[in-house]
């Protein structure tokens, strides 16, 4: 009897095999007429309650839709809210916090490393510029530039400005073109 009482108290829903066993069992022979009438009355009452609950649920769902329409809520807004809530919930998880913390720490280390590399490179360039080899190279370039200025500027002690050299070169080119076109005309006349 205790096994039967325990079976009636189970809260788990019936599974496929359980339903088959219950459907194939014939309990009507074990029940008295009075118990059968009570169970039929209970069955009718449960079916009425289920119907009433379905009607109440349907009415509440319609009322919910009306309220949402009045508030201007639609499916897209609900999806946005659900997404925002899910995103917030995900951000509050321990795994997300640990991952965020780890990546943030790694980013800080990378930033510091890049900063150190930049500082080291700047220092090396500074050291290189002050080295005797670079000073020698700088002097050679300066000598070469001075020499070129002297050659381009002719005997002018100042070496001439870039604009002056450019102007004189353009003037010389224009004269040679003018002289070249005269020769061509003279050659044509001779033919």
Coordinates of C-alpha atoms in Angstrom, one line a residue:
X1 CA 0.0 0.0 0.0
X2 CA 2.9 2.3 0.7
X3 CA 4.3 1.8 -2.8
X4 CA 0.9 2.8 -4.2
X5 CA 0.7 5.9 -2.0
X6 CA 4.2 6.9 -3.1
X7 CA 3.3 6.4 -6.7
X8 CA 0.3 8.7 -6.3
X9 CA 2.6 11.4 -4.7
X10 CA 5.1 11.5 -7.5
X11 CA 5.4 14.9 -9.1
X12 CA 7.2 13.8 -12.3
X13 CA 5.1 13.8 -15.4
X14 CA 4.4 10.4 -17.0
X15 CA 6.8 9.2 -19.6
X16 CA 5.9 7.3 -22.8
X17 CA 6.2 3.8 -21.2
X18 CA 4.4 4.9 -18.1
X19 CA 1.5 6.3 -20.2
X20 CA 1.3 3.0 -22.1
X21 CA 1.3 1.0 -18.8
X22 CA -1.5 3.2 -17.4
X23 CA -3.5 3.0 -20.6
X24 CA -3.2 -0.8 -20.8
X25 CA -4.1 -1.4 -17.1
X26 CA -7.7 -2.0 -16.3
X27 CA -8.3 -0.4 -12.9
X28 CA -12.1 -0.4 -13.3
X29 CA -12.4 -3.9 -11.9
X30 CA -10.5 -2.8 -8.7
X31 CA -12.8 0.2 -8.1
X32 CA -16.2 0.2 -6.5
X33 CA -19.1 1.9 -8.2
X34 CA -18.9 4.7 -5.7
X35 CA -15.2 5.3 -6.4
X36 CA -16.0 5.2 -10.1
X37 CA -18.6 7.9 -9.7
X38 CA -16.3 10.1 -7.6
X39 CA -13.6 9.8 -10.3
X40 CA -16.0 10.6 -13.1
X41 CA -17.2 13.7 -11.1
X42 CA -13.5 14.7 -10.5
X43 CA -12.7 14.2 -14.2
X44 CA -15.6 16.5 -15.3
X45 CA -14.5 19.0 -12.7
X46 CA -10.9 19.0 -13.9
X47 CA -11.9 19.3 -17.5
X48 CA -14.1 22.3 -16.6
X49 CA -11.3 23.9 -14.6
X50 CA -8.9 23.4 -17.6
X51 CA -11.4 25.0 -20.0
X52 CA -11.8 27.9 -17.6
X53 CA -8.1 28.3 -17.2
X54 CA -7.6 28.3 -21.0
X55 CA -10.3 31.0 -21.3
X56 CA -8.7 33.1 -18.5
X57 CA -5.3 32.7 -20.1
X58 CA -6.6 33.7 -23.5
X59 CA -8.3 36.8 -22.0
X60 CA -5.1 37.8 -20.2
X61 CA -3.1 37.4 -23.4
X62 CA -5.5 39.7 -25.3
X63 CA -5.3 42.2 -22.5
X64 CA -1.5 42.0 -22.6
X65 CA -1.5 42.7 -26.3
X66 CA -3.9 45.7 -25.8
X67 CA -1.6 47.2 -23.1
X68 CA 1.5 46.7 -25.3
X69 CA -0.2 48.5 -28.2
X70 CA -1.2 51.4 -26.0
X71 CA 2.4 51.7 -24.8
X72 CA 3.7 51.5 -28.3
X73 CA 5.6 48.3 -27.7
X74 CA 6.1 46.0 -30.6
X75 CA 8.0 42.9 -31.3
X76 CA 11.2 44.8 -32.3
X77 CA 11.2 46.7 -29.0
X78 CA 10.7 43.5 -27.1
X79 CA 13.6 41.9 -29.0
X80 CA 15.8 44.9 -28.2
X81 CA 14.9 44.7 -24.5
X82 CA 15.5 41.0 -24.4
X83 CA 18.9 41.4 -26.1
X84 CA 19.8 44.2 -23.7
X85 CA 18.8 42.1 -20.7
X86 CA 20.7 39.1 -22.1
X87 CA 23.8 41.2 -22.7
X88 CA 23.6 42.6 -19.2
X89 CA 23.1 39.2 -17.8
X90 CA 26.1 37.9 -19.8
X91 CA 28.3 40.8 -18.6
X92 CA 27.6 39.9 -15.0
X93 CA 28.7 36.3 -15.3
X94 CA 32.0 35.3 -13.7
X95 CA 33.4 34.0 -16.9
X96 CA 32.8 37.3 -18.7
X97 CA 34.3 39.3 -15.9
X98 CA 37.4 37.1 -15.8
X99 CA 37.8 37.2 -19.6
X100 CA 37.4 41.0 -19.6
X101 CA 39.9 41.4 -16.8
X102 CA 42.4 39.2 -18.6
X103 CA 42.1 40.9 -21.9
X104 CA 42.3 44.4 -20.3
X105 CA 45.4 43.4 -18.4
X106 CA 46.9 42.0 -21.6
X107 CA 46.1 45.2 -23.4
X108 CA 47.8 47.3 -20.7
X109 CA 50.9 45.1 -21.0
X110 CA 50.9 45.5 -24.8
X111 CA 50.6 49.2 -24.5
X112 CA 53.4 49.4 -22.1
X113 CA 55.6 47.2 -24.3
X114 CA 54.9 49.4 -27.4
X115 CA 55.7 52.5 -25.4
X116 CA 59.0 50.9 -24.2
X117 CA 59.9 50.0 -27.8
X118 CA 59.2 53.5 -29.0
X119 CA 61.3 55.0 -26.2
X120 CA 64.1 52.6 -27.0
X121 CA 64.0 53.4 -30.7
X122 CA 64.0 57.2 -30.0
X123 CA 67.0 56.8 -27.6
X124 CA 68.9 54.7 -30.2
X125 CA 68.3 57.4 -32.9
X126 CA 69.5 60.0 -30.5
X127 CA 72.6 58.0 -29.7
X128 CA 73.2 57.3 -33.4
X129 CA 72.9 61.0 -34.2
X130 CA 75.5 61.9 -31.6
X131 CA 77.9 59.1 -32.7
X132 CA 81.1 60.0 -34.5
X133 CA 80.1 58.1 -37.6
X134 CA 76.9 60.1 -38.0
X135 CA 78.7 63.3 -37.3
X136 CA 81.3 62.4 -40.1
X137 CA 78.4 61.6 -42.5
X138 CA 76.6 64.8 -41.6
X139 CA 79.8 66.8 -42.3
X140 CA 80.3 65.1 -45.7
X141 CA 76.7 65.9 -46.7
X142 CA 77.1 69.5 -45.6
X143 CA 80.4 69.8 -47.6
X144 CA 78.8 68.3 -50.7
X145 CA 75.8 70.6 -50.5
X146 CA 78.1 73.6 -50.1
X147 CA 80.2 72.5 -53.1
X148 CA 77.1 72.0 -55.2
X149 CA 75.9 75.5 -54.3
X150 CA 79.2 77.0 -55.3
X151 CA 79.2 75.2 -58.6
X152 CA 75.6 76.1 -59.4
X153 CA 76.0 79.6 -58.3
X154 CA 79.2 80.2 -60.2
X155 CA 81.7 82.7 -58.7
X156 CA 79.0 84.2 -56.5
X157 CA 80.4 83.9 -52.9
X158 CA 76.9 83.4 -51.5
X159 CA 76.4 80.5 -53.9
X160 CA 73.2 81.9 -55.3
X161 CA 69.7 81.1 -54.2
X162 CA 67.7 78.2 -55.6
X163 CA 65.2 80.6 -57.2
X164 CA 68.0 82.4 -59.0
X165 CA 69.5 79.2 -60.3
X166 CA 66.1 78.0 -61.5
X167 CA 65.4 81.3 -63.2
X168 CA 68.7 81.4 -65.0
X169 CA 68.3 77.8 -66.2
X170 CA 64.8 78.5 -67.5
X171 CA 66.1 81.6 -69.3
X172 CA 68.9 79.7 -70.9
X173 CA 66.5 76.9 -72.0
X174 CA 64.2 79.5 -73.6
X175 CA 67.1 81.0 -75.6
X176 CA 68.3 77.7 -76.9
X177 CA 64.8 76.8 -78.0
X178 CA 64.4 80.1 -79.8
X179 CA 67.8 79.7 -81.5
X180 CA 66.9 76.1 -82.5
X181 CA 63.7 77.1 -84.2
X182 CA 65.5 79.8 -86.2
X183 CA 67.8 77.2 -87.6
X184 CA 65.0 75.0 -88.6
X185 CA 63.4 77.9 -90.6
X186 CA 66.7 78.7 -92.2
X187 CA 67.1 75.1 -93.3
X188 CA 63.7 75.2 -94.8
X189 CA 64.5 78.2 -96.8
X190 CA 67.6 76.6 -98.2
X191 CA 65.6 73.6 -99.5

